[in-house]
JSON list of C-alpha atoms in Angstrom, two decimals:
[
{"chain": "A", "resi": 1, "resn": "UNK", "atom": "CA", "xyz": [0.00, 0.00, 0.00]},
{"chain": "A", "resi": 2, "resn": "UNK", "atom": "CA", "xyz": [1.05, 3.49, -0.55]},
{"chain": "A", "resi": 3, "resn": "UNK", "atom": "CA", "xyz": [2.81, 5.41, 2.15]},
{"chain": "A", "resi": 4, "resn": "UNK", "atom": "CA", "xyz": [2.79, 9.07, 2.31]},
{"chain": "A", "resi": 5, "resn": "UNK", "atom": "CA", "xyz": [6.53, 8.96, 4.17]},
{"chain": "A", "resi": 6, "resn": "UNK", "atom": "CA", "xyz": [8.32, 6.51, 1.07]},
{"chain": "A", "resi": 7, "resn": "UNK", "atom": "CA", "xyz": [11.02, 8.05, -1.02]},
{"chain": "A", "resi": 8, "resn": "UNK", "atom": "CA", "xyz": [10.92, 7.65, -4.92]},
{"chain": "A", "resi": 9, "resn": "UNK", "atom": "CA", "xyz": [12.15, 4.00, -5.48]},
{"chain": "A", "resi": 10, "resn": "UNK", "atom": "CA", "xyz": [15.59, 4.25, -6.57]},
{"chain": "A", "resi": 11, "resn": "UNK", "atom": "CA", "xyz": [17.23, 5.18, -10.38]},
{"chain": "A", "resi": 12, "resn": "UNK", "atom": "CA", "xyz": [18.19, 1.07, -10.37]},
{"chain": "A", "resi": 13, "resn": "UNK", "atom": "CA", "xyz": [15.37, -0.18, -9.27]},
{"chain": "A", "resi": 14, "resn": "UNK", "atom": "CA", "xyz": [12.98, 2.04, -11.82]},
{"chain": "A", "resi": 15, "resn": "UNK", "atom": "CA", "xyz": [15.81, 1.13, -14.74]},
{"chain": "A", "resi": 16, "resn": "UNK", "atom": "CA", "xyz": [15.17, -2.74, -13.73]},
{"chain": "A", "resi": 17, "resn": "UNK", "atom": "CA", "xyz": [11.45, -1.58, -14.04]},
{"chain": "A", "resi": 18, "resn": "UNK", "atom": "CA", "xyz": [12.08, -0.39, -17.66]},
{"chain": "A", "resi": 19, "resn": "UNK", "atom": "CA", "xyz": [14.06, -3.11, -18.47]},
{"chain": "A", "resi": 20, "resn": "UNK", "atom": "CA", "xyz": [10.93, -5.69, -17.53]},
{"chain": "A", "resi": 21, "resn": "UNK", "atom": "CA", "xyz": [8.43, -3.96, -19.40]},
{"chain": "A", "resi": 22, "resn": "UNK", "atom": "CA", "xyz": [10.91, -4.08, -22.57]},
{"chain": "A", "resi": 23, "resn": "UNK", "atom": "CA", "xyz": [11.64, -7.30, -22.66]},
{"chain": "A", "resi": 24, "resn": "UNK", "atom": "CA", "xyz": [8.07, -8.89, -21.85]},
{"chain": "A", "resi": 25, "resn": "UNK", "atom": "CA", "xyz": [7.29, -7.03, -25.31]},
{"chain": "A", "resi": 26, "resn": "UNK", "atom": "CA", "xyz": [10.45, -7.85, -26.81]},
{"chain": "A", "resi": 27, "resn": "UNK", "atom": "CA", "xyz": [9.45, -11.13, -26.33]},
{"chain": "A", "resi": 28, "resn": "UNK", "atom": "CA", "xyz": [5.93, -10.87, -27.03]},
{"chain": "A", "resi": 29, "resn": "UNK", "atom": "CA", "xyz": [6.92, -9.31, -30.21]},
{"chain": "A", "resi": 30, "resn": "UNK", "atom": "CA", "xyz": [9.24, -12.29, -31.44]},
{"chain": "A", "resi": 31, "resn": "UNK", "atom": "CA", "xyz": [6.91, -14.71, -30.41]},
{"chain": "A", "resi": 32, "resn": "UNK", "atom": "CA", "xyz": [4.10, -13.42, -32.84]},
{"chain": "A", "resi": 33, "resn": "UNK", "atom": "CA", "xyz": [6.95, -12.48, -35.42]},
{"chain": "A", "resi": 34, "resn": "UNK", "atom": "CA", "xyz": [9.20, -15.75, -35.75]},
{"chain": "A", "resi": 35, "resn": "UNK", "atom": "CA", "xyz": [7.63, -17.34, -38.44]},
{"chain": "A", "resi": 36, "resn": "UNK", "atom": "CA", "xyz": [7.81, -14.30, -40.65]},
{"chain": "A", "resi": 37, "resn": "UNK", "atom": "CA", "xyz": [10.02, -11.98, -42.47]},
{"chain": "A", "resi": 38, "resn": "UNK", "atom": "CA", "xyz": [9.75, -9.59, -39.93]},
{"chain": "A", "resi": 39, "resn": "UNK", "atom": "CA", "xyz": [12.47, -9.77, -36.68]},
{"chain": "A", "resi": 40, "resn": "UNK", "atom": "CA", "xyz": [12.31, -7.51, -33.33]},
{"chain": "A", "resi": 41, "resn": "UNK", "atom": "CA", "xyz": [15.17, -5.74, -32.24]},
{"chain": "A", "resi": 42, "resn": "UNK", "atom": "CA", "xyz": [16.16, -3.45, -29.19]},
{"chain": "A", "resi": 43, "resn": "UNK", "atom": "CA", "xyz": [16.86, -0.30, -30.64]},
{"chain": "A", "resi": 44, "resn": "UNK", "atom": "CA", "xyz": [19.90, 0.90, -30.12]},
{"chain": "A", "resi": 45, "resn": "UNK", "atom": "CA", "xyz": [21.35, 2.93, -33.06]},
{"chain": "A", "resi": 46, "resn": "UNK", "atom": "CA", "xyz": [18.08, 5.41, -33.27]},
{"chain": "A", "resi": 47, "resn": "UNK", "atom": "CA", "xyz": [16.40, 7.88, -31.08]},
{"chain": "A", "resi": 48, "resn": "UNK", "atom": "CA", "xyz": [13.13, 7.77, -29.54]},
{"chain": "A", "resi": 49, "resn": "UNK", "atom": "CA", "xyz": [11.72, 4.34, -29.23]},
{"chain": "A", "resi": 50, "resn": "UNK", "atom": "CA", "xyz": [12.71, 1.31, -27.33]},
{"chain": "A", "resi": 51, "resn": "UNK", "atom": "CA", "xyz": [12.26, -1.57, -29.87]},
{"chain": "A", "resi": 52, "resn": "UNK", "atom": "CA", "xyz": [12.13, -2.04, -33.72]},
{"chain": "A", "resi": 53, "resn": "UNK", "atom": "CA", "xyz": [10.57, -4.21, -35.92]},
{"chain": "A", "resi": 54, "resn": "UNK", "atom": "CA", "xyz": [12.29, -5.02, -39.29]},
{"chain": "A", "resi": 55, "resn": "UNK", "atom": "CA", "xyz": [10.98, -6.60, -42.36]},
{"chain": "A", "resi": 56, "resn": "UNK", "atom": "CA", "xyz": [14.09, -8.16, -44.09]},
{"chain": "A", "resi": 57, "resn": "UNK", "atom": "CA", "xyz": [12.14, -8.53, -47.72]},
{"chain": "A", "resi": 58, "resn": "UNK", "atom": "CA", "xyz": [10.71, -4.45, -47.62]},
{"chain": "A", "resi": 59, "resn": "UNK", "atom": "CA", "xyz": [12.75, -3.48, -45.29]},
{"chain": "A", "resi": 60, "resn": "UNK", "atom": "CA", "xyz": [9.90, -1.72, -43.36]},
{"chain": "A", "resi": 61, "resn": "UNK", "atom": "CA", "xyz": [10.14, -0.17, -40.05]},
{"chain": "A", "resi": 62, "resn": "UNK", "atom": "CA", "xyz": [8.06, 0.11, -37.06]},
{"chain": "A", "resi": 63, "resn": "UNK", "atom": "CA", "xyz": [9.36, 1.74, -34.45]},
{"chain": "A", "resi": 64, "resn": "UNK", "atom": "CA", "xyz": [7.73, 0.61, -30.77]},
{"chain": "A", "resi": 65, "resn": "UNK", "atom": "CA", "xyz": [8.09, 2.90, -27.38]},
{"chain": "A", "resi": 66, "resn": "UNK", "atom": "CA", "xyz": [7.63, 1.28, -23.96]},
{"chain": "A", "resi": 67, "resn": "UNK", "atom": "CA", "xyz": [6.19, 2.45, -21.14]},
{"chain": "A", "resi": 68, "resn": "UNK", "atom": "CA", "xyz": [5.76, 0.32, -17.70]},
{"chain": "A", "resi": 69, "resn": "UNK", "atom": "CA", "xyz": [4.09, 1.59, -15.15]},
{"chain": "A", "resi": 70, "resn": "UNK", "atom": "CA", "xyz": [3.62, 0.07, -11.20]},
{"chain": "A", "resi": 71, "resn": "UNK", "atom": "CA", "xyz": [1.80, 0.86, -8.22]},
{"chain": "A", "resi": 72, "resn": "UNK", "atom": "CA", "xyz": [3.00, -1.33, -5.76]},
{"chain": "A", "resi": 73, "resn": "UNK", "atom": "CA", "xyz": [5.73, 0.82, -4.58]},
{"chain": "A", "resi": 74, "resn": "UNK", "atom": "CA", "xyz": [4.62, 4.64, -5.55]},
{"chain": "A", "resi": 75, "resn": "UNK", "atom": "CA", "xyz": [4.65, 8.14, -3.98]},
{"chain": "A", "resi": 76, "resn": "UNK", "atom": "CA", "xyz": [2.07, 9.11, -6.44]},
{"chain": "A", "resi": 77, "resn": "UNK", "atom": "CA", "xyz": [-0.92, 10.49, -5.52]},
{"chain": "A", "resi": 78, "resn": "UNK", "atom": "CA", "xyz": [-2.63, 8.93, -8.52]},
{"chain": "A", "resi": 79, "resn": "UNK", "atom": "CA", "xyz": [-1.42, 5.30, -6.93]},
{"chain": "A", "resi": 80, "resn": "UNK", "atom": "CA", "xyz": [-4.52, 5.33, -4.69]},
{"chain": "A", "resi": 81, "resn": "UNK", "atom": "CA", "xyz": [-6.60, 6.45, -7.65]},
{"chain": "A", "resi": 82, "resn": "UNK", "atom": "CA", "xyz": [-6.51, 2.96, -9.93]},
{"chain": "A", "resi": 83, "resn": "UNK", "atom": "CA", "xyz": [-5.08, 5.01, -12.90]},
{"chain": "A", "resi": 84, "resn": "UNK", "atom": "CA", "xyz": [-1.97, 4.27, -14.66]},
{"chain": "A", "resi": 85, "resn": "UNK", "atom": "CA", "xyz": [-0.44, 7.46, -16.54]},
{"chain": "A", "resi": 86, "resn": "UNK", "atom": "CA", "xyz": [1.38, 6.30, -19.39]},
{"chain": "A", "resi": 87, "resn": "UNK", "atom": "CA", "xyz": [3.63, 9.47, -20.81]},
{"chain": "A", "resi": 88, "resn": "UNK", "atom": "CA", "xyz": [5.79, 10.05, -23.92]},
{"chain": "A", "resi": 89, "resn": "UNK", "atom": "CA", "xyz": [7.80, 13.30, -24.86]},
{"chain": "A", "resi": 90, "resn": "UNK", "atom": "CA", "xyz": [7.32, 14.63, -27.92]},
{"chain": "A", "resi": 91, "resn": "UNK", "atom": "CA", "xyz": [10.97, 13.31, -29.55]},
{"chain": "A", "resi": 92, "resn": "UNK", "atom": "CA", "xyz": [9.51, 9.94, -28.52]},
{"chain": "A", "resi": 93, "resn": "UNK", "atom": "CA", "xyz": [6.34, 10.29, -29.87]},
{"chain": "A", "resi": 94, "resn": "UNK", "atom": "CA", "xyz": [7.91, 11.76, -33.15]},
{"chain": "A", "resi": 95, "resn": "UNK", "atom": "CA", "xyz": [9.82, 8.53, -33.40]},
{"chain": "A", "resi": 96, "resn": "UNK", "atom": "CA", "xyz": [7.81, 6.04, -32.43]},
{"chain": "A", "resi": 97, "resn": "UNK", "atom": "CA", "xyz": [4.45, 4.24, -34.42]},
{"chain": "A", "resi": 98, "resn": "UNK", "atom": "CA", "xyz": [3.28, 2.44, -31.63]},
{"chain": "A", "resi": 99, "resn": "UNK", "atom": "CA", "xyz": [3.68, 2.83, -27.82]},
{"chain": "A", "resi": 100, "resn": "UNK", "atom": "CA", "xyz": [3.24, -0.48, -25.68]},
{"chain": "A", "resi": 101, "resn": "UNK", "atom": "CA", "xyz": [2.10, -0.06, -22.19]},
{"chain": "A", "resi": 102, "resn": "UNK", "atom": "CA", "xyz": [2.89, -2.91, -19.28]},
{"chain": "A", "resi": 103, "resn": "UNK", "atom": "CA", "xyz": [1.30, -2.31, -16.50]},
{"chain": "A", "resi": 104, "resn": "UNK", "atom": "CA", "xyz": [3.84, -4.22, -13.98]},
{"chain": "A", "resi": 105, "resn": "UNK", "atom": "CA", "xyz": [1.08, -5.65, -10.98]},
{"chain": "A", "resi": 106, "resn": "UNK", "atom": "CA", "xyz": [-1.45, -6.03, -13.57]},
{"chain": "A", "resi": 107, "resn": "UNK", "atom": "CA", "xyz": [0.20, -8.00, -16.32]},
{"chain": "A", "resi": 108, "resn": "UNK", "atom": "CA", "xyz": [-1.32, -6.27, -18.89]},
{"chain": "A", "resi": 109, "resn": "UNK", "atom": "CA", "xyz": [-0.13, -4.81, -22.25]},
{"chain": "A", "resi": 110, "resn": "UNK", "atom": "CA", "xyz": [-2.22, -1.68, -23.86]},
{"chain": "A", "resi": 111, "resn": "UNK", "atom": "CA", "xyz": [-1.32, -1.38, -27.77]},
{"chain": "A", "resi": 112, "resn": "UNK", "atom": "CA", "xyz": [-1.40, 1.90, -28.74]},
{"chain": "A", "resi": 113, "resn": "UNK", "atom": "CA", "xyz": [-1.03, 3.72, -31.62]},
{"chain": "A", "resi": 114, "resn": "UNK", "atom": "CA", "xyz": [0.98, 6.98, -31.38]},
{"chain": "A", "resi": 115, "resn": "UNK", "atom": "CA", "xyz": [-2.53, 8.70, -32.75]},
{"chain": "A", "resi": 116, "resn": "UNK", "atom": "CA", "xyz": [-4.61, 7.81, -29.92]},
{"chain": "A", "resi": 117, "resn": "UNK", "atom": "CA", "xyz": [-2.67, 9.67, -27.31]},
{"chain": "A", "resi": 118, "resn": "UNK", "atom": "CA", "xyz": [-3.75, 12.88, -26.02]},
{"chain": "A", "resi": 119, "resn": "UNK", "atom": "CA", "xyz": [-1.33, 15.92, -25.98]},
{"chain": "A", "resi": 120, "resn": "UNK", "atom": "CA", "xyz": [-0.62, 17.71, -23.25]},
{"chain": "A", "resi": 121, "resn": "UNK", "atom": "CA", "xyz": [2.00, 19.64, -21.49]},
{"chain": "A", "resi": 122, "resn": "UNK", "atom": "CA", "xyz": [4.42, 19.82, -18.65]},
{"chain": "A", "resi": 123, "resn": "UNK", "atom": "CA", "xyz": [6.36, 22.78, -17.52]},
{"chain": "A", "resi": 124, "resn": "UNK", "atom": "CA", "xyz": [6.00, 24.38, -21.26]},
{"chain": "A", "resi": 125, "resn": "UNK", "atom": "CA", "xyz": [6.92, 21.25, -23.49]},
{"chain": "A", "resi": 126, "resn": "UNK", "atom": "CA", "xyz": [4.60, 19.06, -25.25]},
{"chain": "A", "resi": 127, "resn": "UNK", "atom": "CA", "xyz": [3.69, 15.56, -24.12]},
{"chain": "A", "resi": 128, "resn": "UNK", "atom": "CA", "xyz": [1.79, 12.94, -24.87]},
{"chain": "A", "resi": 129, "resn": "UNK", "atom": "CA", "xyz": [-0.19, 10.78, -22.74]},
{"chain": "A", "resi": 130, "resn": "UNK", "atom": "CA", "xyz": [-2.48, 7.28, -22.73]},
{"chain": "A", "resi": 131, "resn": "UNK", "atom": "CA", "xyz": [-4.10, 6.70, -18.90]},
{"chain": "A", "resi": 132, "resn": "UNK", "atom": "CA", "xyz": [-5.84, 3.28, -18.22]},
{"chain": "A", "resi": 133, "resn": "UNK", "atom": "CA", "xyz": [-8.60, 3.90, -15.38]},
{"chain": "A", "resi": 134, "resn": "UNK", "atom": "CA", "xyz": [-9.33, 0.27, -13.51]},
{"chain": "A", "resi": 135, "resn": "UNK", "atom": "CA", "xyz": [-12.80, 0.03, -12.32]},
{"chain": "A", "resi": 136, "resn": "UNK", "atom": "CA", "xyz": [-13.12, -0.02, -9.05]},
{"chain": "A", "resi": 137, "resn": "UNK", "atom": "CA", "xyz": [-15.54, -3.16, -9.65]},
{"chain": "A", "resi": 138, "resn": "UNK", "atom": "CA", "xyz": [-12.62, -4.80, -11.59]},
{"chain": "A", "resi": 139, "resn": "UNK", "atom": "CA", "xyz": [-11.71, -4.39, -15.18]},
{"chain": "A", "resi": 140, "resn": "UNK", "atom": "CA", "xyz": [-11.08, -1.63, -16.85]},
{"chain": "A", "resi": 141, "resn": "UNK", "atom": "CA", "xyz": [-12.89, 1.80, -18.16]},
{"chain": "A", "resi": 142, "resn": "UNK", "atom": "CA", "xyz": [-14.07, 1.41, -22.06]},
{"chain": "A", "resi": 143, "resn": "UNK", "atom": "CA", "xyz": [-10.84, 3.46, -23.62]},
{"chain": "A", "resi": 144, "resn": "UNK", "atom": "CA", "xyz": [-8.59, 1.11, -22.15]},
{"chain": "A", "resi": 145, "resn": "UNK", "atom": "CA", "xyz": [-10.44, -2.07, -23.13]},
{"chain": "A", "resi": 146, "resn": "UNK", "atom": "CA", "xyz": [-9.90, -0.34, -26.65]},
{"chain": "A", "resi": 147, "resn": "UNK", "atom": "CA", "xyz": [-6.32, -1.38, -26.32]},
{"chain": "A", "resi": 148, "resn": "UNK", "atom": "CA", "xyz": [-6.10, -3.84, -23.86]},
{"chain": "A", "resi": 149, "resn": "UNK", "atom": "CA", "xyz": [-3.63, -6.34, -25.36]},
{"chain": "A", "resi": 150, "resn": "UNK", "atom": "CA", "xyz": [-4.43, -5.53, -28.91]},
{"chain": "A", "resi": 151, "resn": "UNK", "atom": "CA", "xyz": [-1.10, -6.88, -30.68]},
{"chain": "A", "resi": 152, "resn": "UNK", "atom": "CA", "xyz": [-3.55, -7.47, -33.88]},
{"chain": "A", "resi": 153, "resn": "UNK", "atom": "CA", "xyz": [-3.43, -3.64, -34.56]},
{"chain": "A", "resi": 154, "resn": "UNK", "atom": "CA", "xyz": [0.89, -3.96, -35.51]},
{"chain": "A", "resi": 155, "resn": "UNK", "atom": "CA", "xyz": [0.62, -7.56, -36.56]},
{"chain": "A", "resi": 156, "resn": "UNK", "atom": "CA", "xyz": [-2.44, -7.73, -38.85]},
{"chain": "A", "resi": 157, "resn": "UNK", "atom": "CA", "xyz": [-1.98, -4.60, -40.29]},
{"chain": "A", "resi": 158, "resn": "UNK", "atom": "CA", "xyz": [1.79, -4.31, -40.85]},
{"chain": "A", "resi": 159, "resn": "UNK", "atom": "CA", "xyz": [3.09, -7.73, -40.64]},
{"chain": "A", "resi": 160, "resn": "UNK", "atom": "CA", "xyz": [0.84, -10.27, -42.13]},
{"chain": "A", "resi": 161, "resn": "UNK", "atom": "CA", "xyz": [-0.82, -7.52, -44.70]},
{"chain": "A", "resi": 162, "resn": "UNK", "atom": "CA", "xyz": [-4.06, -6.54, -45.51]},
{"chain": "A", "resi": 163, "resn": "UNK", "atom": "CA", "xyz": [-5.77, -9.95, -47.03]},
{"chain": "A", "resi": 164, "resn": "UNK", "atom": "CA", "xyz": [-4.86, -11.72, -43.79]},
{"chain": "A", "resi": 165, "resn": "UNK", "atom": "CA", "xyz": [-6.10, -8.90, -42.15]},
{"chain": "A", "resi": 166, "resn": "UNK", "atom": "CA", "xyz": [-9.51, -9.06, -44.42]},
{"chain": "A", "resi": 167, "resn": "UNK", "atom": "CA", "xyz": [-9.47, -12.62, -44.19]},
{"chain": "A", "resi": 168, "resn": "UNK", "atom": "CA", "xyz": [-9.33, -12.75, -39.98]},
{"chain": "A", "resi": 169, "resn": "UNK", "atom": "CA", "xyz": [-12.24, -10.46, -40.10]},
{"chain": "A", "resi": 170, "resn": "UNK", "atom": "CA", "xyz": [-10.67, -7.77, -38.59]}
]
């Protein structure tokens, strides 16, 4: 439970955070890519998202940011509130076509694309922001459900094409 007195977790402990959410997608990613012509890779050579996804006939790109969010250790006001705040800066959301949310406790991926987020801003610069609401009931509010582990919308569309897309019904 959230405790008014805790201190912000510390910079390794929210990097291990980061690096969790990243790889569950990573390998979420090359699990519904490995029979394809399309391979996941961290990014490392490019600014602004975490992962890429490479087609190695096209050579098309899809750049994928991750966010990962917990609220078992938080000094968040918002912790108490069942909301996640998923957040992007604008060089990120420039860079990115699709930004994966884990929600840590939850298990839970949200697949967004970078047009569904709303803009806002912090301290003068622009940001841009997806929030998942849990019902206090269980579940989650409708926007979320939109999203809620929605891979289709990167591998339907991008990897396995349009008539497979058609086809599924989607």
């Amino acid at each position: 439970m959230p405790d008014e007195n805790k201190e912000k977790l510390p910079q390794n402990i929210q990097h291990l955070l980061m690096e969790i959410g990243e790889r569950m997608v990573l390998f979420r990613l090359f699990l519904l890519v490995k029979d394809t012509e399309w391979n996941v890779y961290q990014n490392l050579g490019e600014t602004g998202c975490d992962l890429l996804l490479l087609n190695s006939i096209t050579n098309q790109k899809l750049k994928i940011e991750v966010k990962t969010r917990q609220r078992l250790y938080s000094t968040s006001k918002e912790s108490r509130k069942n909301i996640a705040q998923f957040t992007i800066t604008e060089n990120e959301y420039n860079n990115c076509d699709y930004v994966i949310c884990y929600w840590l406790e939850e298990n839970v991926f949200f697949v967004v694309p970078k047009s569904e987020l709303s803009e806002t801003s912090s301290n003068g610069k622009p940001l841009f922001v997806f929030r998942v609401k849990r019902r206090s009931g269980g579940g989650f509010d409708e926007n979320s459900i939109r999203f809620l582990d929605r891979w289709d919308t990167i591998i339907l569309r991008n990897i396995f094409g349009t008539m497979k897309t058609e086809h599924c019904g989607t």
